Amino acid sequence: MDEKKTMLSGIKPSGDLTLGSYLGPLHHWPKMIEEYDCYYFMADLHAITVRQNPADLRRRTLEQLAQYIACGLDPEKCTLFIQSHVHQHAELGWVLNCYAMFGELSRMTQFKDKSARNADNINGGLFTYPCLMAADILLYQPDFIPVGDDQRQHVELARNIVQRFNGVYGDVFKMPEPYIPKVGARIMSLTNPAAKMSKSDNGDTGRVTLMDDPNVIMKQFKRAITDSDTERCVRYDPENKPGVANLMTIYSSATGRSFAEIEREFDGLGYGKFKPAVGEAVVEMLRPIQEEARRIMADKAYLEGVYRAGAEKASRTAEKTLRKVYKKVGFVAR
């Protein structure tokens, strides 16, 4: 039997997981654990490049872990861990800082975007966190990294570092390949279809979180932006009707119906019927996830057991890579 290839991914607990988080990466992760040896983590080290309320960060980290499991990530079949519990991430991150060039880091689009949004806190971590991300990846010698368009640049940096490091020290790191899921909904804001649904902006009225009350979900969808089309017809046209196309994408993901089926279902009914129907479909899709997440959060001993076991397994794998790196760069063995 062929050994499974390795896959790794993580999400920052800098905000509550949204419907976009679920229908994008999270919805597909459980399918991957059957095919790959998967490591999924809460990227809390990355979260602090922006100031966090400590109590909120701790709460969101544990809630995110519970929601991972509720979404189908079985801890018996994949490795679930909290990034800060595996010290090798920070240690390798420092080493890789020394193998990334200033020019490369200064060209990172996300650094420019985040600097513009956090002008009063443009810290060193914000500039060098792609090196920590490279460490996250390379510690586990993964074959594939699931990435969206906004993270491709960081994977390319990791690949540049691998080429540079291996060129000096030999075959130390495996060259990771970006994995672009063929299916995966890109969910936009309900009030601004030109922007992704935000996880970090608590003031964003265009988002739905995984744990929102059904009444809140319905309210959000009823006031969702559609378009100024006088026909008010439900038609999939992302260029001319981005708001409607976004709602159709959500409805399709929640019900399994094709865009053509959705157009027939709401033919002549208008947005007044369509928007509440989308809201109801989302409520029903999220109901079992919410119930399971609440059950898991109430069982503190179980949750602690999951993240302790996950960190132990992740540390064993990560330490093998870190020891090899430390030897190569000339550090005295511990």
Short mmCIF file of C-alpha atoms in Angstrom, two decimals:
data_model
loop_
_atom_site.label_atom_id
_atom_site.label_comp_id
_atom_site.label_asym_id
_atom_site.label_seq_id
_atom_site.Cartn_x
_atom_site.Cartn_y
_atom_site.Cartn_z
CA MET A 1 0.00 0.00 0.00
CA ASP A 2 1.40 3.41 -0.99
CA GLU A 3 2.21 5.80 1.85
CA LYS A 4 -0.16 8.76 2.04
CA LYS A 5 1.17 12.10 0.86
CA THR A 6 1.15 14.90 3.44
CA MET A 7 -1.16 17.94 3.41
CA LEU A 8 -1.10 20.88 5.84
CA SER A 9 -3.26 23.95 6.41
CA GLY A 10 -4.25 26.38 9.15
CA ILE A 11 -6.55 29.32 9.85
CA LYS A 12 -5.83 32.26 12.17
CA PRO A 13 -8.17 32.54 15.18
CA SER A 14 -8.18 36.32 14.66
CA GLY A 15 -11.95 36.29 14.23
CA ASP A 16 -14.90 33.93 14.27
CA LEU A 17 -15.06 31.37 11.46
CA THR A 18 -17.54 32.52 8.82
CA LEU A 19 -19.79 30.89 6.28
CA GLY A 20 -17.04 31.74 3.80
CA SER A 21 -14.49 29.83 5.93
CA TYR A 22 -16.76 26.80 5.92
CA LEU A 23 -17.84 26.74 2.26
CA GLY A 24 -14.30 27.57 1.15
CA PRO A 25 -11.55 25.48 2.78
CA LEU A 26 -13.24 23.83 5.78
CA HIS A 27 -15.96 22.08 3.80
CA HIS A 28 -13.32 20.22 1.78
CA TRP A 29 -10.80 19.35 4.49
CA PRO A 30 -12.71 16.27 5.79
CA LYS A 31 -12.59 14.75 2.30
CA MET A 32 -8.83 15.23 2.17
CA ILE A 33 -8.14 13.22 5.33
CA GLU A 34 -9.19 10.03 3.54
CA GLU A 35 -6.55 10.59 0.85
CA TYR A 36 -3.77 12.49 2.66
CA ASP A 37 -1.94 12.53 6.00
CA CYS A 38 -3.37 15.88 7.12
CA TYR A 39 -2.17 18.42 9.68
CA TYR A 40 -4.67 21.19 10.52
CA PHE A 41 -3.85 23.89 13.04
CA MET A 42 -5.06 27.06 14.74
CA ALA A 43 -2.51 29.69 13.61
CA ASP A 44 -2.45 31.70 16.84
CA LEU A 45 1.18 32.84 16.39
CA HIS A 46 0.13 34.56 13.17
CA ALA A 47 -2.86 36.19 14.85
CA ILE A 48 -0.75 38.49 17.06
CA THR A 49 0.73 40.52 14.19
CA VAL A 50 -2.44 42.51 14.88
CA ARG A 51 -3.23 43.36 18.52
CA GLN A 52 -5.61 40.82 20.08
CA ASN A 53 -7.58 40.79 23.31
CA PRO A 54 -5.86 37.86 25.13
CA ALA A 55 -9.07 36.37 26.56
CA ASP A 56 -10.79 36.59 23.17
CA LEU A 57 -7.83 34.97 21.40
CA ARG A 58 -7.84 32.03 23.83
CA ARG A 59 -11.61 31.63 23.48
CA ARG A 60 -11.58 31.80 19.68
CA THR A 61 -8.68 29.33 19.45
CA LEU A 62 -10.59 26.68 21.41
CA GLU A 63 -13.88 27.46 19.66
CA GLN A 64 -12.15 27.13 16.30
CA LEU A 65 -10.80 23.71 17.29
CA ALA A 66 -14.28 22.60 18.37
CA GLN A 67 -15.72 23.88 15.10
CA TYR A 68 -13.02 22.07 13.09
CA ILE A 69 -14.14 18.80 14.70
CA ALA A 70 -17.84 19.66 14.30
CA CYS A 71 -17.22 20.26 10.58
CA GLY A 72 -15.96 16.69 10.20
CA LEU A 73 -12.26 16.74 11.05
CA ASP A 74 -11.92 13.53 13.04
CA PRO A 75 -8.94 13.81 15.47
CA GLU A 76 -8.41 10.07 15.05
CA LYS A 77 -7.83 10.52 11.31
CA CYS A 78 -5.86 13.78 11.18
CA THR A 79 -3.57 15.86 13.40
CA LEU A 80 -5.26 18.88 15.01
CA PHE A 81 -3.08 21.25 17.01
CA ILE A 82 -2.56 24.79 18.25
CA GLN A 83 0.41 26.41 16.52
CA SER A 84 1.92 27.98 19.67
CA HIS A 85 1.97 24.54 21.36
CA VAL A 86 4.58 23.34 18.84
CA HIS A 87 7.68 25.43 19.60
CA GLN A 88 9.46 24.28 16.45
CA HIS A 89 7.32 26.67 14.36
CA ALA A 90 8.82 29.76 15.99
CA GLU A 91 12.33 28.26 16.03
CA LEU A 92 12.38 27.35 12.36
CA GLY A 93 10.68 30.65 11.56
CA TRP A 94 13.73 32.50 12.91
CA VAL A 95 16.15 30.39 10.86
CA LEU A 96 14.13 30.97 7.69
CA ASN A 97 14.14 34.72 8.38
CA CYS A 98 17.85 34.45 7.61
CA TYR A 99 17.20 32.78 4.25
CA ALA A 100 14.50 35.15 2.97
CA MET A 101 15.58 38.34 1.26
CA PHE A 102 14.36 41.79 2.30
CA GLY A 103 13.23 42.50 -1.25
CA GLU A 104 11.13 39.34 -1.34
CA LEU A 105 9.36 40.20 1.90
CA SER A 106 8.79 43.82 0.92
CA ARG A 107 6.99 42.68 -2.24
CA MET A 108 4.40 40.62 -0.34
CA THR A 109 0.97 41.98 -1.28
CA GLN A 110 -0.57 41.08 2.07
CA PHE A 111 2.11 43.05 3.93
CA LYS A 112 1.20 46.12 1.91
CA ASP A 113 -2.54 45.56 2.48
CA LYS A 114 -2.23 44.90 6.22
CA SER A 115 0.15 47.84 6.69
CA ALA A 116 -2.44 50.11 5.11
CA ARG A 117 -5.14 48.77 7.47
CA ASN A 118 -2.92 48.87 10.58
CA ALA A 119 -0.90 52.02 10.03
CA ASP A 120 -0.38 52.52 13.79
CA ASN A 121 1.13 49.03 14.23
CA ILE A 122 3.39 48.11 11.31
CA ASN A 123 5.51 45.72 13.35
CA GLY A 124 8.37 43.40 12.41
CA GLY A 125 6.12 40.35 12.71
CA LEU A 126 3.80 41.77 10.08
CA PHE A 127 6.79 42.05 7.74
CA THR A 128 8.38 38.65 8.43
CA TYR A 129 5.34 36.44 9.07
CA PRO A 130 5.67 34.83 5.59
CA CYS A 131 8.87 33.23 6.99
CA LEU A 132 6.85 31.78 9.88
CA MET A 133 4.33 30.57 7.33
CA ALA A 134 7.18 28.94 5.41
CA ALA A 135 8.24 27.25 8.66
CA ASP A 136 4.66 26.06 9.25
CA ILE A 137 4.80 24.40 5.87
CA LEU A 138 8.34 23.03 5.72
CA LEU A 139 8.45 21.48 9.22
CA TYR A 140 6.09 18.72 8.08
CA GLN A 141 7.72 18.10 4.69
CA PRO A 142 4.29 18.23 3.01
CA ASP A 143 3.68 17.34 -0.60
CA PHE A 144 0.80 19.79 -1.04
CA ILE A 145 -0.43 23.05 0.49
CA PRO A 146 -4.08 24.01 -0.09
CA VAL A 147 -4.03 27.69 -1.03
CA GLY A 148 -6.38 30.36 -2.26
CA ASP A 149 -5.34 33.12 -4.62
CA ASP A 150 -4.40 35.38 -1.68
CA GLN A 151 -1.79 32.89 -0.38
CA ARG A 152 -0.06 31.81 -3.59
CA GLN A 153 2.63 34.45 -3.12
CA HIS A 154 3.53 33.03 0.30
CA VAL A 155 3.83 29.49 -1.05
CA GLU A 156 6.10 30.82 -3.79
CA LEU A 157 8.28 32.43 -1.10
CA ALA A 158 8.46 29.10 0.75
CA ARG A 159 9.53 27.42 -2.48
CA ASN A 160 12.21 30.11 -3.02
CA ILE A 161 13.52 29.45 0.51
CA VAL A 162 13.60 25.69 -0.13
CA GLN A 163 15.58 26.21 -3.32
CA ARG A 164 18.01 28.59 -1.57
CA PHE A 165 18.47 26.47 1.57
CA ASN A 166 18.77 23.16 -0.27
CA GLY A 167 21.20 24.79 -2.69
CA VAL A 168 23.55 25.49 0.22
CA TYR A 169 22.99 22.47 2.49
CA GLY A 170 21.69 19.68 0.26
CA ASP A 171 18.33 17.93 0.25
CA VAL A 172 16.85 19.19 3.56
CA PHE A 173 13.34 20.35 2.67
CA LYS A 174 10.81 18.75 0.34
CA MET A 175 9.59 21.19 -2.33
CA PRO A 176 5.88 21.77 -1.57
CA GLU A 177 3.38 22.06 -4.38
CA PRO A 178 0.40 24.43 -4.14
CA TYR A 179 -2.90 22.57 -4.15
CA ILE A 180 -5.75 24.54 -5.70
CA PRO A 181 -9.07 22.80 -4.97
CA LYS A 182 -11.11 22.33 -8.15
CA VAL A 183 -14.28 22.93 -6.20
CA GLY A 184 -14.63 25.41 -3.40
CA ALA A 185 -16.98 28.30 -3.09
CA ARG A 186 -15.49 31.78 -2.83
CA ILE A 187 -18.04 33.50 -0.62
CA MET A 188 -18.24 37.27 -0.76
CA SER A 189 -19.66 39.81 1.70
CA LEU A 190 -23.46 40.00 1.69
CA THR A 191 -23.28 43.80 1.67
CA ASN A 192 -20.24 44.21 -0.61
CA PRO A 193 -20.04 41.43 -3.24
CA ALA A 194 -16.68 42.81 -4.42
CA ALA A 195 -14.98 41.81 -1.12
CA LYS A 196 -14.51 38.45 0.57
CA MET A 197 -16.64 37.72 3.63
CA SER A 198 -14.52 38.99 6.52
CA LYS A 199 -13.48 36.83 9.48
CA SER A 200 -11.68 39.54 11.44
CA ASP A 201 -14.00 42.54 11.11
CA ASN A 202 -16.62 42.23 13.84
CA GLY A 203 -18.37 45.30 12.50
CA ASP A 204 -18.96 43.77 9.08
CA THR A 205 -22.72 43.49 8.54
CA GLY A 206 -22.12 41.42 5.41
CA ARG A 207 -20.91 38.30 7.17
CA VAL A 208 -22.46 35.21 8.71
CA THR A 209 -20.44 33.24 11.26
CA LEU A 210 -20.67 29.51 11.82
CA MET A 211 -22.23 29.97 15.26
CA ASP A 212 -24.68 32.80 14.49
CA ASP A 213 -28.19 32.44 15.86
CA PRO A 214 -30.74 31.47 13.14
CA ASN A 215 -32.55 34.80 13.61
CA VAL A 216 -29.30 36.69 12.97
CA ILE A 217 -28.61 34.60 9.87
CA MET A 218 -32.07 35.27 8.46
CA LYS A 219 -31.70 39.01 9.16
CA GLN A 220 -28.34 39.11 7.36
CA PHE A 221 -29.71 37.40 4.26
CA LYS A 222 -32.90 39.47 4.11
CA ARG A 223 -30.82 42.64 3.89
CA ALA A 224 -28.20 41.19 1.51
CA ILE A 225 -27.29 43.29 -1.51
CA THR A 226 -28.69 42.00 -4.82
CA ASP A 227 -28.75 44.48 -7.73
CA SER A 228 -30.75 47.27 -9.28
CA ASP A 229 -32.16 45.07 -12.05
CA THR A 230 -35.81 46.09 -12.46
CA GLU A 231 -36.70 42.50 -13.46
CA ARG A 232 -35.41 41.26 -10.07
CA CYS A 233 -34.71 37.89 -11.67
CA VAL A 234 -32.55 35.20 -10.11
CA ARG A 235 -29.86 34.61 -12.73
CA TYR A 236 -26.22 33.59 -12.37
CA ASP A 237 -24.28 36.51 -13.86
CA PRO A 238 -21.22 37.31 -11.68
CA GLU A 239 -20.17 40.28 -13.80
CA ASN A 240 -23.49 42.13 -13.96
CA LYS A 241 -25.26 40.66 -10.90
CA PRO A 242 -22.46 39.89 -8.38
CA GLY A 243 -24.75 40.06 -5.34
CA VAL A 244 -27.24 37.60 -6.80
CA ALA A 245 -24.42 35.35 -8.05
CA ASN A 246 -22.95 35.28 -4.52
CA LEU A 247 -26.32 34.30 -3.02
CA MET A 248 -26.76 31.62 -5.69
CA THR A 249 -23.30 30.23 -4.88
CA ILE A 250 -24.24 30.01 -1.20
CA TYR A 251 -27.61 28.41 -1.97
CA SER A 252 -26.02 25.93 -4.37
CA SER A 253 -23.41 24.97 -1.75
CA ALA A 254 -26.06 24.55 0.95
CA THR A 255 -28.57 22.55 -1.14
CA GLY A 256 -26.48 20.85 -3.85
CA ARG A 257 -28.64 22.37 -6.57
CA SER A 258 -27.11 23.63 -9.80
CA PHE A 259 -27.38 27.25 -10.89
CA ALA A 260 -29.79 26.21 -13.65
CA GLU A 261 -32.01 24.45 -11.11
CA ILE A 262 -31.95 27.50 -8.85
CA GLU A 263 -32.91 29.79 -11.74
CA ARG A 264 -35.90 27.52 -12.53
CA GLU A 265 -36.90 27.25 -8.87
CA PHE A 266 -37.15 31.03 -8.43
CA ASP A 267 -38.29 31.94 -11.94
CA GLY A 268 -40.75 34.83 -11.58
CA LEU A 269 -40.59 34.87 -7.76
CA GLY A 270 -38.12 37.75 -7.31
CA TYR A 271 -35.62 38.48 -4.55
CA GLY A 272 -38.27 38.71 -1.82
CA LYS A 273 -38.66 34.93 -1.96
CA PHE A 274 -35.08 34.11 -2.91
CA LYS A 275 -33.15 35.80 -0.10
CA PRO A 276 -35.10 34.21 2.79
CA ALA A 277 -34.81 30.82 1.06
CA VAL A 278 -31.02 31.18 1.01
CA GLY A 279 -31.07 32.14 4.69
CA GLU A 280 -33.19 29.10 5.60
CA ALA A 281 -30.90 26.76 3.66
CA VAL A 282 -27.87 28.13 5.52
CA VAL A 283 -29.62 27.82 8.90
CA GLU A 284 -30.37 24.15 8.22
CA MET A 285 -26.86 23.46 6.91
CA LEU A 286 -25.23 25.00 9.99
CA ARG A 287 -27.64 23.59 12.60
CA PRO A 288 -25.88 20.21 13.11
CA ILE A 289 -22.45 21.89 13.09
CA GLN A 290 -23.55 24.37 15.76
CA GLU A 291 -25.06 21.65 17.96
CA GLU A 292 -21.92 19.49 17.74
CA ALA A 293 -19.58 22.45 18.34
CA ARG A 294 -21.49 23.44 21.49
CA ARG A 295 -21.37 19.85 22.74
CA ILE A 296 -17.60 19.68 22.19
CA MET A 297 -16.97 23.08 23.84
CA ALA A 298 -18.83 21.86 26.92
CA ASP A 299 -16.47 18.89 27.22
CA LYS A 300 -13.26 20.68 28.25
CA ALA A 301 -11.40 17.45 29.08
CA TYR A 302 -12.05 16.03 25.60
CA LEU A 303 -10.97 19.25 23.88
CA GLU A 304 -7.78 19.44 25.95
CA GLY A 305 -7.04 15.81 25.12
CA VAL A 306 -7.38 16.55 21.40
CA TYR A 307 -5.03 19.52 21.35
CA ARG A 308 -2.47 17.89 23.65
CA ALA A 309 -2.32 14.71 21.54
CA GLY A 310 -2.21 16.79 18.35
CA ALA A 311 0.68 18.92 19.62
CA GLU A 312 2.64 15.84 20.72
CA LYS A 313 2.30 14.21 17.31
CA ALA A 314 3.03 17.44 15.42
CA SER A 315 6.09 18.10 17.64
CA ARG A 316 7.54 14.66 16.91
CA THR A 317 7.31 15.26 13.18
CA ALA A 318 8.50 18.87 13.39
CA GLU A 319 11.48 18.02 15.62
CA LYS A 320 12.93 15.67 13.00
CA THR A 321 13.05 18.51 10.48
CA LEU A 322 14.30 21.08 12.99
CA ARG A 323 17.16 18.82 14.18
CA LYS A 324 18.28 18.34 10.60
CA VAL A 325 18.16 22.11 9.95
CA TYR A 326 20.06 22.95 13.17
CA LYS A 327 22.80 20.46 12.29
CA LYS A 328 23.11 21.82 8.76
CA VAL A 329 23.46 25.47 9.84
CA GLY A 330 26.08 24.57 12.47
CA PHE A 331 24.29 24.67 15.84
CA VAL A 332 25.68 22.49 18.63
CA ALA A 333 23.36 19.55 19.28
CA ARG A 334 21.20 19.79 22.41
#
